[in-house]
Amino acid sequence: MAALERQNHISDELEEILEKTDSLMDLLRKTDSYRRYQKHLAALREQPEVMEELNAFRRENIEIQFLNGEEEYYEQTEKLQEKYKNILMESVVMDFLSSEQRVCKMMRKLYGRIAEGMSLDISYMEVSEE
């Protein structure tokens, strides 16, 4: 019976956290940054060919980020930007990327605050230098 009570307690705690998370999401959706992001995303979606090309750029950019070697990274990034410079100069793309960056910064700060507030032992991730 004690196990069932513990499980119900955990469910109650989780339910409260999820309710507060829903409230937080409502607040985030009301921010100017998020509303701009949604507006710019909608404008971008009105031009499917531009969005498709931007998404190709973004996929290639992520692949480059996982390459080894700083020199290779910068070289590949320059080539990628040159390849897609026409699409990157379009105002609808620049507006979208700018608003997306603002939302990502906001989310990164939020995630950082949560991570700082939780005391988790992640020492196993440290690499020892021998």
Short mmCIF file of C-alpha atoms in Angstrom, two decimals, residues 48-117:
data_model
loop_
_atom_site.label_atom_id
_atom_site.label_comp_id
_atom_site.label_asym_id
_atom_site.label_seq_id
_atom_site.Cartn_x
_atom_site.Cartn_y
_atom_site.Cartn_z
CA PRO A 48 7.24 27.50 -49.61
CA GLU A 49 10.16 27.55 -52.04
CA VAL A 50 12.04 30.03 -49.85
CA MET A 51 11.26 28.03 -46.73
CA GLU A 52 12.42 24.82 -48.40
CA GLU A 53 15.73 26.40 -49.37
CA LEU A 54 16.18 27.91 -45.90
CA ASN A 55 15.54 24.52 -44.32
CA ALA A 56 18.14 22.95 -46.60
CA PHE A 57 20.61 25.60 -45.43
CA ARG A 58 19.73 24.92 -41.80
CA ARG A 59 20.16 21.15 -42.17
CA GLU A 60 23.57 21.59 -43.81
CA ASN A 61 24.55 24.09 -41.13
CA ILE A 62 23.76 21.56 -38.39
CA GLU A 63 25.82 18.91 -40.19
CA ILE A 64 28.78 21.30 -40.32
CA GLN A 65 28.51 21.99 -36.59
CA PHE A 66 29.28 18.34 -35.93
CA LEU A 67 32.43 18.32 -38.07
CA ASN A 68 35.72 17.96 -36.24
CA GLY A 69 38.29 20.69 -36.43
CA GLU A 70 37.80 24.40 -36.00
CA GLU A 71 39.52 25.27 -39.28
CA GLU A 72 37.28 22.92 -41.26
CA TYR A 73 34.23 24.34 -39.49
CA TYR A 74 34.96 27.92 -40.52
CA GLU A 75 35.85 26.93 -44.06
CA GLN A 76 32.67 24.88 -44.49
CA THR A 77 30.54 27.61 -42.90
CA GLU A 78 31.87 30.20 -45.33
CA LYS A 79 31.14 27.91 -48.27
CA LEU A 80 27.64 27.26 -46.98
CA GLN A 81 26.89 30.94 -46.53
CA GLU A 82 28.17 31.66 -50.02
CA LYS A 83 26.04 28.85 -51.45
CA TYR A 84 22.87 30.20 -49.82
CA LYS A 85 23.68 33.93 -49.76
CA ASN A 86 20.77 34.85 -52.04
CA ILE A 87 18.19 33.21 -49.80
CA LEU A 88 19.84 34.52 -46.62
CA MET A 89 19.56 38.09 -47.91
CA GLU A 90 15.80 37.91 -48.41
CA SER A 91 14.00 40.08 -45.88
CA VAL A 92 11.49 37.36 -44.98
CA VAL A 93 14.39 35.03 -44.11
CA MET A 94 16.35 37.67 -42.22
CA ASP A 95 13.25 38.64 -40.21
CA PHE A 96 12.49 35.02 -39.40
CA LEU A 97 16.05 34.13 -38.37
CA SER A 98 16.30 37.24 -36.22
CA SER A 99 13.03 36.53 -34.41
CA GLU A 100 13.93 32.85 -34.05
CA GLN A 101 17.24 33.81 -32.48
CA ARG A 102 15.47 36.01 -29.91
CA VAL A 103 13.13 33.17 -28.93
CA CYS A 104 16.05 30.73 -28.71
CA LYS A 105 17.96 33.11 -26.41
CA MET A 106 14.90 33.42 -24.21
CA MET A 107 14.51 29.63 -24.06
CA ARG A 108 18.23 29.13 -23.40
CA LYS A 109 18.00 31.50 -20.39
CA LEU A 110 14.93 29.67 -19.15
CA TYR A 111 16.58 26.25 -19.50
CA GLY A 112 19.71 27.62 -17.83
CA ARG A 113 17.73 28.92 -14.88
CA ILE A 114 16.04 25.55 -14.43
CA ALA A 115 19.36 23.69 -14.68
CA GLU A 116 21.02 26.05 -12.18
CA GLY A 117 18.16 25.62 -9.75
#
